[in-house]
Amino acid sequence: MTAVGGWRPRTPPPGGRPAVEPQAGQESVWDYPRPPGVEPSGERVVVLLGASVVVDTRRSLRVLETSHPPTYYLHPDDVTPGALVPVPGATSWCEFKGRATYWDVVGHDAEGREVRARQAAWGYAAPSPGYEALAGFVALYPGRMTRCTVDGEAVEAQEGDFYGGWRTRRVVGPFKGADGTRGW
């Protein structure tokens, strides 16, 4: 079905749900590819845990996949030293990107006490072919951080306990992760 403005999603949402038509300056997750694409981003990404800046970068990569808000992979040189603590043996498998390993994210509150988000970061040391650009970069679950911003806008976490998408006004859905979207 063609929207009023003539836009039609590259992939329509399942079950007859309508895709939200993107307005000027917006993207629809239903125009993102599957398998996912990777693109560089010069947006300023800042992540706080407690009162600590964990990351402040303009050198991220956005992973774009049909039905998902972008996941930001952050340049390792812009992660605060000591903010990532490896979690031995914690791995998962992505059919596209390969084997991921995990880190706890560590910050401090305003009084200097440690704040730890367990297994809240992941990355690919040796990603599958086509995803080599992600090697060494780190992704974070925005819902486990105190605050994440993209160009000053506060991020909303993608719903669901598995997905790491970053929702901003730039991206429209509906999004995978909410109740009833498991099979998307």
C-alpha positions as MATLAB code, in Angstrom:
seq = 'MTAVGGWRPRTPPPGGRPAVEPQAGQESVWDYPRPPGVEPSGERVVVLLGASVVVDTRRSLRVLETSHPPTYYLHPDDVTPGALVPVPGATSWCEFKGRATYWDVVGHDAEGREVRARQAAWGYAAPSPGYEALAGFVALYPGRMTRCTVDGEAVEAQEGDFYGGWRTRRVVGPFKGADGTRGW';
ca = [
       0.000    0.000    0.000;
       1.388    3.399   -0.940;
       1.267    6.116    1.702;
      -0.374    9.470    1.027;
       2.988   11.077    0.171;
       3.916    8.250   -2.218;
       6.433    6.607    0.126;
       6.349    2.863    0.439;
       8.580    0.863    2.816;
      11.261   -1.309    1.267;
       9.962   -4.143    3.463;
       6.442   -3.836    4.916;
       5.923   -4.748    8.583;
       4.391   -8.184    9.175;
       0.751   -8.822    9.926;
      -0.533   -5.860    7.983;
       0.811   -3.326   10.486;
       1.495   -0.010    8.797;
       4.982    1.447    8.735;
       5.258    5.021    9.955;
       6.032    7.295    7.007;
       9.333    9.115    7.583;
       9.208   12.887    7.481;
      12.028   15.227    6.449;
      15.235   14.220    8.252;
      13.849   10.838    9.350;
      14.497    7.223    8.378;
      12.169    4.237    8.505;
      13.520    0.990    9.927;
      11.453   -0.660    7.186;
      13.839    0.823    4.613;
      16.893   -0.683    6.363;
      18.454   -3.796    4.797;
      18.514   -7.416    5.875;
      21.202   -8.645    6.271;
      22.175   -5.528    8.203;
      24.273   -2.732    6.771;
      27.081   -0.828    8.498;
      27.693    2.879    7.980;
      30.026    5.396    9.613;
      28.489    8.184   11.671;
      29.956   11.545   12.620;
      27.161   12.195   15.117;
      28.335   12.979   18.628;
      27.520    9.999   20.842;
      27.884   10.434   24.615;
      27.222    7.672   27.149;
      26.987    8.170   30.920;
      26.921    5.515   33.619;
      26.309    7.073   37.005;
      28.104   10.413   36.802;
      30.899    9.044   34.578;
      31.335    9.622   30.884;
      31.911    6.137   29.478;
      32.164    7.222   25.836;
      32.277   10.519   23.985;
      32.821    9.983   20.264;
      32.168   11.234   16.771;
      33.632    8.017   15.320;
      30.852    5.459   15.624;
      29.371    2.956   13.229;
      25.628    2.481   12.863;
      24.349   -1.028   12.201;
      21.056   -0.784   10.329;
      18.741   -3.795   10.115;
      15.144   -4.087    8.968;
      12.693   -3.502   11.858;
      15.397   -2.412   14.358;
      16.454    1.057   15.442;
      20.183    1.549   14.747;
      22.744    0.027   17.060;
      25.734    2.306   17.586;
      29.165    0.676   17.685;
      31.587    3.011   19.412;
      35.235    3.590   18.581;
      37.403    1.802   21.172;
      39.835    4.723   21.478;
      36.965    6.913   22.701;
      35.917    4.595   25.535;
      37.113    5.823   28.941;
      39.990    3.623   30.156;
      38.769    1.114   32.746;
      35.106    1.501   31.778;
      34.940   -1.962   30.210;
      35.660   -5.121   32.190;
      35.682   -8.382   30.182;
      33.187  -11.062   31.229;
      35.006  -14.389   30.797;
      33.021  -16.949   28.826;
      30.108  -14.612   28.014;
      29.408  -14.940   24.291;
      26.528  -14.932   21.859;
      26.184  -15.679   18.166;
      24.762  -13.404   15.481;
      23.877  -15.099   12.202;
      25.370  -12.129   10.350;
      28.185  -10.698   12.487;
      29.498  -13.845   14.184;
      30.600  -14.444   17.802;
      30.251  -11.550   20.238;
      32.015  -11.222   23.566;
      30.747   -9.145   26.499;
      31.934   -6.612   29.039;
      30.553   -5.144   32.215;
      30.426   -1.357   31.993;
      31.824    0.490   35.016;
      31.258    4.089   36.036;
      31.003    6.015   39.289;
      28.218    7.946   40.955;
      28.576   11.556   42.139;
      30.101   10.338   45.431;
      32.705    8.215   43.638;
      31.053    4.831   44.315;
      31.274    2.248   41.561;
      28.239    1.749   39.325;
      28.366   -1.467   37.272;
      26.090   -2.521   34.435;
      26.583   -6.253   33.986;
      27.147   -7.583   30.466;
      25.958   -4.264   29.086;
      28.512   -4.027   26.260;
      29.489   -6.365   23.467;
      31.687   -6.467   20.420;
      33.197   -8.663   17.745;
      36.952   -9.330   17.805;
      36.774  -11.202   14.490;
      33.449  -10.434   12.790;
      32.115  -12.478    9.906;
      32.933  -11.464    6.319;
      31.147   -8.266    5.368;
      31.276   -6.928    8.939;
      35.040   -6.490    9.342;
      34.553   -2.762   10.057;
      33.030   -3.693   13.457;
      36.261   -5.361   14.682;
      37.230   -3.805   18.007;
      34.219   -1.472   18.182;
      31.922   -1.693   21.212;
      28.126   -1.591   21.377;
      26.197   -0.760   24.560;
      22.653   -1.454   25.667;
      21.335    2.098   26.072;
      18.670    0.960   28.554;
      21.368   -0.194   30.985;
      23.199    3.134   30.941;
      22.240    6.241   32.900;
      21.993    8.354   29.761;
      22.914    8.034   26.098;
      22.675   10.903   23.647;
      23.099   11.282   19.907;
      23.872   14.874   18.902;
      22.428   15.980   22.254;
      19.151   14.062   21.950;
      18.426   11.544   24.721;
      18.115    8.012   23.371;
      15.288    5.601   24.167;
      16.276    1.941   24.305;
      14.747   -0.538   21.886;
      12.165   -2.606   23.721;
      12.973   -6.184   24.688;
      15.787   -7.597   26.768;
      17.954   -8.768   23.861;
      18.141   -5.887   21.401;
      20.528   -2.945   21.553;
      18.830   -0.419   19.269;
      18.976    3.328   19.948;
      15.681    5.151   19.324;
      15.794    8.833   18.439;
      13.393   11.169   16.601;
      15.413   10.454   13.463;
      14.053    6.878   13.212;
      10.444    5.710   12.836;
       8.944    2.219   13.174;
       7.143    0.224   14.371;
      10.143   -1.479   15.960;
      10.935   -5.096   16.699;
      11.253   -5.865   20.409;
       7.825   -4.904   21.742;
       5.298   -7.548   22.769;
       3.934   -9.360   19.718;
       6.985   -8.700   17.504;
       9.111  -11.767   18.311;
       8.679  -13.328   14.872;
       9.644  -10.212   12.949;
];
